[in-house]
Amino acid sequence: MIPTITAFEESPDHGTGQARDMRVRWAFEEVGQRYDVRLVSFKEMKEPAHRALHPFGQIPTYEEGDLVLFESGAIILHVAQRHAGLLPDDANARARAITWMFTALNTVEPPIVELEAAMLMENDRAWYQERLPILDERIRVRLDDLSARLGDADWLDGAFSAADLLMVTVLRRLEGTGILEDYPSLCAYVARGEARPAYRRAFAAQLAVFTGRQPTG
Ligand code: GTB
């Protein structure tokens, strides 16, 4: 059965890979799973039909027969457990990869989301300029440790896994802030992720929603 995910009908980033359906699309592409996409408007996302799929009225969701999932991390873990290619076979290596999936979402992404939210929604507050360096520093504390652990390895723990897929999409959210550029090894890590054919296909498919063109190649 072909799963269906939901994505923004009109993404604020114009389909350039920031909305969280991108990471799910990428996971599907890595494992060679075809998928359908149902586009939803901001209004539809808050209506009962969509809330029945996603209690918080957000995207992405995942439907496959009777199974409905939400939370991009949970969806990717499900896809990775169903198909070869995104998690190692060895039990300990698999547990470590899942640990890094949680790390991307629970340790690295939150301060980045805080900065994004401040830049988008708090930029008219009197304390905004004072808060920015505090948020910037919280991100750098994480990136210092992440780049130290990555060292000169290609991926977080051995071969590319769902953990790298999540970490790369999380780090991409720093685009435009100038922060990631201070971490050349993390820039190279993100570039390695973006160079993967599966990433490129997912990116093209998400962009096609905005341009109205069918993705090629
Ligand atoms: N923890 C959930 C997950 O990982 O699935 C978070 C889901 C989430 O935040 N979804 C966002 C959403 O539906 C879209 S991805 N927002 C609408 C709402 O809450 O009403 C966040 C996002 C959206 C757009 C950009 N952008 O355009 O740059 C970046 C990130």
PDB file of N, CA and C and ligand atoms in Angstrom, residues 8 11-13 18-20 45-46 57-60 71-72 173, ligand 1:
ATOM      1  N   PHE A   8       2.337  21.287   3.182  1.00  0.00           N
ATOM      2  CA  PHE A   8       1.746  22.611   2.995  1.00  0.00           C
ATOM      3  C   PHE A   8       1.330  22.824   1.544  1.00  0.00           C
ATOM      4  N   SER A  11       3.839  26.717   1.241  1.00  0.00           N
ATOM      5  CA  SER A  11       4.843  26.768   2.306  1.00  0.00           C
ATOM      6  C   SER A  11       5.493  28.143   2.338  1.00  0.00           C
ATOM      7  N   PRO A  12       5.651  28.705   3.552  1.00  0.00           N
ATOM      8  CA  PRO A  12       6.287  30.028   3.655  1.00  0.00           C
ATOM      9  C   PRO A  12       7.687  30.067   3.036  1.00  0.00           C
ATOM     10  N   ASP A  13       8.377  28.945   2.983  1.00  0.00           N
ATOM     11  CA  ASP A  13       9.743  28.944   2.407  1.00  0.00           C
ATOM     12  C   ASP A  13       9.732  28.649   0.909  1.00  0.00           C
ATOM     13  N   GLN A  18      12.458  23.447   4.009  1.00  0.00           N
ATOM     14  CA  GLN A  18      12.439  23.718   5.455  1.00  0.00           C
ATOM     15  C   GLN A  18      11.246  23.090   6.176  1.00  0.00           C
ATOM     16  N   ALA A  19      10.116  22.970   5.502  1.00  0.00           N
ATOM     17  CA  ALA A  19       8.950  22.369   6.169  1.00  0.00           C
ATOM     18  C   ALA A  19       9.227  20.882   6.400  1.00  0.00           C
ATOM     19  N   ARG A  20       8.638  20.348   7.467  1.00  0.00           N
ATOM     20  CA  ARG A  20       9.069  19.018   7.918  1.00  0.00           C
ATOM     21  C   ARG A  20       8.582  17.850   7.067  1.00  0.00           C
ATOM     22  N   MET A  45      -5.716  22.689   7.995  1.00  0.00           N
ATOM     23  CA  MET A  45      -4.925  22.001   9.034  1.00  0.00           C
ATOM     24  C   MET A  45      -5.557  22.098  10.407  1.00  0.00           C
ATOM     25  N   LYS A  46      -6.352  23.142  10.609  1.00  0.00           N
ATOM     26  CA  LYS A  46      -6.952  23.354  11.933  1.00  0.00           C
ATOM     27  C   LYS A  46      -8.387  22.822  11.992  1.00  0.00           C
ATOM     28  N   GLY A  57      -2.914  19.879  14.690  1.00  0.00           N
ATOM     29  CA  GLY A  57      -3.280  20.571  13.457  1.00  0.00           C
ATOM     30  C   GLY A  57      -2.073  20.991  12.642  1.00  0.00           C
ATOM     31  N   GLN A  58      -1.105  20.097  12.509  1.00  0.00           N
ATOM     32  CA  GLN A  58       0.117  20.425  11.772  1.00  0.00           C
ATOM     33  C   GLN A  58       0.379  19.399  10.660  1.00  0.00           C
ATOM     34  N   ILE A  59       1.412  19.689   9.878  1.00  0.00           N
ATOM     35  CA  ILE A  59       1.957  18.717   8.925  1.00  0.00           C
ATOM     36  C   ILE A  59       3.346  18.356   9.419  1.00  0.00           C
ATOM     37  N   PRO A  60       3.903  17.207   9.092  1.00  0.00           N
ATOM     38  CA  PRO A  60       3.340  16.173   8.222  1.00  0.00           C
ATOM     39  C   PRO A  60       2.540  15.136   9.027  1.00  0.00           C
ATOM     40  N   GLU A  71       4.156  13.498  13.759  1.00  0.00           N
ATOM     41  CA  GLU A  71       5.524  13.710  14.269  1.00  0.00           C
ATOM     42  C   GLU A  71       6.518  13.153  13.250  1.00  0.00           C
ATOM     43  N   SER A  72       7.263  14.064  12.656  1.00  0.00           N
ATOM     44  CA  SER A  72       8.184  13.648  11.591  1.00  0.00           C
ATOM     45  C   SER A  72       9.166  12.577  12.070  1.00  0.00           C
ATOM     46  N   ARG A 173      18.075  24.238   8.989  1.00  0.00           N
ATOM     47  CA  ARG A 173      17.193  25.305   9.465  1.00  0.00           C
ATOM     48  C   ARG A 173      17.974  26.556   9.859  1.00  0.00           C
TER      49      ARG A 173
HETATM   50  N1  GTB B   1       7.314  18.160  16.031  1.00  0.00           N
HETATM   51  C1  GTB B   1       6.507  18.178  14.822  1.00  0.00           C
HETATM   52  C2  GTB B   1       7.145  17.266  13.760  1.00  0.00           C
HETATM   53  O1  GTB B   1       8.365  17.075  13.793  1.00  0.00           O
HETATM   54  O2  GTB B   1       6.414  16.736  12.909  1.00  0.00           O
HETATM   55  C3  GTB B   1       6.414  19.634  14.364  1.00  0.00           C
HETATM   56  C4  GTB B   1       5.499  19.781  13.178  1.00  0.00           C
HETATM   57  C5  GTB B   1       5.483  21.221  12.692  1.00  0.00           C
HETATM   58  O3  GTB B   1       6.050  22.131  13.307  1.00  0.00           O
HETATM   59  N2  GTB B   1       4.818  21.412  11.566  1.00  0.00           N
HETATM   60  C6  GTB B   1       4.745  22.751  10.993  1.00  0.00           C
HETATM   61  C7  GTB B   1       3.279  23.160  10.892  1.00  0.00           C
HETATM   62  O4  GTB B   1       2.428  22.369  10.540  1.00  0.00           O
HETATM   63  C8  GTB B   1       5.347  22.721   9.602  1.00  0.00           C
HETATM   64  S1  GTB B   1       7.084  22.358   9.677  1.00  0.00           S
HETATM   65  N3  GTB B   1       3.015  24.421  11.163  1.00  0.00           N
HETATM   66  C9  GTB B   1       1.693  24.978  11.072  1.00  0.00           C
HETATM   67  C10 GTB B   1       1.066  25.180  12.397  1.00  0.00           C
HETATM   68  O5  GTB B   1       1.632  24.813  13.433  1.00  0.00           O
HETATM   69  O6  GTB B   1      -0.042  25.754  12.402  1.00  0.00           O
HETATM   70  C11 GTB B   1       7.750  23.890  10.428  1.00  0.00           C
HETATM   71  C12 GTB B   1       8.180  24.867   9.382  1.00  0.00           C
HETATM   72  C13 GTB B   1       7.287  25.434   8.530  1.00  0.00           C
HETATM   73  C14 GTB B   1       7.713  26.329   7.552  1.00  0.00           C
HETATM   74  C15 GTB B   1       9.033  26.652   7.477  1.00  0.00           C
HETATM   75  N4  GTB B   1       9.464  27.587   6.484  1.00  0.00           N
HETATM   76  O7  GTB B   1       8.696  27.942   5.598  1.00  0.00           O
HETATM   77  O8  GTB B   1      10.640  28.021   6.523  1.00  0.00           O
HETATM   78  C16 GTB B   1       9.943  26.073   8.331  1.00  0.00           C
HETATM   79  C17 GTB B   1       9.505  25.176   9.289  1.00  0.00           C
END
